[in-house]
XYZ file of N, CA and C in Angstrom:
219
model
N 117.689 89.256 89.230
C 116.721 89.238 88.161
C 116.077 90.617 88.081
N 115.985 91.133 86.898
C 115.405 92.458 86.692
C 113.888 92.357 86.614
N 113.233 93.495 86.790
C 111.775 93.539 86.810
C 111.178 92.976 85.528
N 111.705 93.367 84.389
C 111.141 92.905 83.118
C 111.280 91.388 82.992
N 112.359 90.831 83.528
C 112.549 89.378 83.499
C 111.515 88.673 84.377
N 111.211 89.268 85.534
C 110.194 88.682 86.413
C 108.817 88.746 85.755
N 108.515 89.872 85.128
C 107.227 90.020 84.446
C 107.101 88.985 83.334
N 108.142 88.819 82.539
C 108.113 87.841 81.447
C 107.973 86.423 81.974
N 108.620 86.114 83.092
C 108.523 84.785 83.676
C 107.096 84.495 84.130
N 106.473 85.465 84.782
C 105.088 85.282 85.223
C 104.170 85.134 84.018
N 104.386 85.930 82.980
C 103.527 85.874 81.797
C 103.667 84.550 81.035
N 104.798 83.869 81.179
C 104.934 82.547 80.559
C 103.928 81.569 81.150
N 103.690 81.675 82.432
C 102.780 80.764 83.118
C 101.362 81.321 83.218
N 101.234 82.629 83.130
C 99.922 83.284 83.224
C 99.817 84.333 82.122
N 99.634 83.907 80.868
C 99.645 84.852 79.744
C 98.507 85.876 79.773
N 97.473 85.611 80.552
C 96.343 86.541 80.628
C 96.620 87.748 81.522
N 97.683 87.713 82.317
C 97.975 88.806 83.246
C 98.726 89.933 82.558
N 98.331 91.149 82.868
C 99.000 92.319 82.313
C 100.212 92.719 83.129
N 101.038 93.561 82.559
C 102.275 93.985 83.206
C 102.015 94.746 84.501
N 101.032 95.646 84.495
C 100.724 96.441 85.687
C 100.268 95.554 86.834
N 99.409 94.588 86.547
C 98.923 93.674 87.585
C 100.076 92.856 88.175
N 100.971 92.389 87.335
C 102.109 91.595 87.794
C 103.027 92.429 88.679
N 103.295 93.658 88.275
C 104.172 94.533 89.062
C 103.566 94.807 90.436
N 102.255 95.050 90.495
C 101.598 95.288 91.781
C 101.696 94.060 92.676
N 101.503 92.879 92.104
C 101.600 91.648 92.892
C 103.030 91.379 93.356
N 104.009 91.660 92.503
C 105.410 91.493 92.893
C 105.787 92.446 94.025
N 105.317 93.685 93.946
C 105.597 94.656 95.015
C 104.944 94.228 96.320
N 103.720 93.714 96.249
C 103.044 93.243 97.446
C 103.799 92.063 98.064
N 104.275 91.149 97.220
C 105.040 89.999 97.714
C 106.350 90.455 98.358
N 106.997 91.451 97.756
C 108.244 91.989 98.320
C 107.997 92.607 99.689
N 106.932 93.407 99.806
C 106.612 94.030 101.086
C 106.299 92.980 102.148
N 105.541 91.962 101.777
C 105.196 90.896 102.712
C 106.445 90.145 103.158
N 107.331 89.836 102.224
C 108.568 89.131 102.547
C 109.425 89.944 103.517
N 109.575 91.234 103.249
C 110.399 92.093 104.101
C 109.807 92.218 105.505
N 108.492 92.275 105.592
C 107.861 92.389 106.903
C 107.986 91.090 107.691
N 107.754 89.950 107.056
C 107.814 88.672 107.763
C 109.232 88.309 108.186
N 110.208 88.624 107.373
C 111.594 88.268 107.693
C 112.310 89.351 108.486
N 111.673 90.506 108.642
C 112.261 91.652 109.335
C 113.603 92.025 108.724
N 113.683 91.917 107.402
C 114.930 92.176 106.692
C 115.270 93.667 106.683
N 114.247 94.506 106.777
C 114.469 95.949 106.795
C 114.461 96.401 108.248
N 115.589 96.825 108.734
C 115.717 97.290 110.109
C 116.281 98.701 110.081
N 115.762 99.525 110.940
C 116.241 100.903 111.018
C 116.631 101.220 112.446
N 117.534 102.130 112.595
C 117.948 102.590 113.910
C 117.689 104.081 113.992
N 117.051 104.487 115.051
C 116.751 105.901 115.235
C 117.403 106.380 116.519
N 117.903 107.582 116.482
C 118.474 108.213 117.664
C 117.686 109.487 117.919
N 117.224 109.644 119.139
C 116.491 110.857 119.486
C 117.143 111.500 120.695
N 116.957 112.792 120.830
C 117.464 113.531 121.977
C 116.429 113.453 123.090
N 116.851 113.068 124.265
C 115.931 113.014 125.401
C 115.855 114.376 126.066
N 114.759 114.589 126.760
C 114.506 115.859 127.428
C 114.308 115.576 128.910
N 114.894 116.407 129.761
C 114.742 116.235 131.208
C 113.267 116.308 131.579
N 112.855 115.398 132.455
C 111.483 115.331 132.979
C 110.437 114.976 131.924
N 110.859 114.428 130.819
C 109.897 113.950 129.807
C 109.946 112.429 129.805
N 108.799 111.828 130.026
C 108.744 110.381 130.166
C 108.386 109.667 128.868
N 107.509 110.237 128.059
C 107.013 109.570 126.856
C 107.434 110.326 125.604
N 107.707 109.578 124.565
C 108.087 110.147 123.277
C 107.255 109.478 122.185
N 106.807 110.238 121.191
C 106.022 109.624 120.110
C 106.912 108.729 119.238
N 106.415 107.566 118.886
C 107.185 106.641 118.056
C 106.845 106.745 116.573
N 105.814 107.480 116.223
C 105.481 107.621 114.806
C 106.253 108.745 114.144
N 106.951 109.548 114.913
C 107.763 110.638 114.369
C 109.111 110.611 115.077
N 109.890 109.582 114.798
C 111.169 109.387 115.474
C 112.289 109.953 114.614
N 113.089 110.777 115.180
C 114.218 111.342 114.459
C 113.812 112.242 113.309
N 112.612 112.834 113.386
C 112.154 113.721 112.319
C 111.628 112.988 111.101
N 111.526 111.660 111.171
C 111.036 110.864 110.050
C 109.710 110.255 110.445
N 108.651 110.588 109.718
C 107.353 110.005 109.991
C 107.274 108.673 109.271
N 107.013 107.614 110.026
C 106.949 106.287 109.427
C 106.014 105.407 110.234
N 105.726 104.242 109.683
C 104.892 103.277 110.362
C 105.797 102.337 111.156
N 105.615 102.296 112.451
C 106.444 101.469 113.310
C 105.883 100.059 113.325
N 106.704 99.073 112.961
C 106.261 97.691 112.939
C 106.542 96.987 114.256
N 107.727 97.184 114.819
C 108.097 96.480 116.025
C 109.271 97.178 116.694
N 109.238 97.256 118.019
C 110.376 97.749 118.775
C 111.222 96.528 119.111
N 112.427 96.457 118.577
C 113.279 95.292 118.762
C 114.128 95.397 120.029
N 114.590 96.582 120.345
C 115.503 96.731 121.476
C 115.487 98.177 121.944
N 115.576 98.375 123.251
C 115.636 99.721 123.814
C 116.890 99.844 124.624
């Protein structure tokens, strides 16, 4: 289903809602769904350094991102 189709479907049931508000709510629902189902998974590879014990997880592989969960080491 395309975005415009989703907006039109919501407006059928909620005619008072504007397109911008619907898009923001749809994006929020998508983000929530992806976080709860862990559908988005990434794999990072980093180079280890001798005698270094700790590595920052917010800048892994040169990509700054928000870490949600460490699944496996």
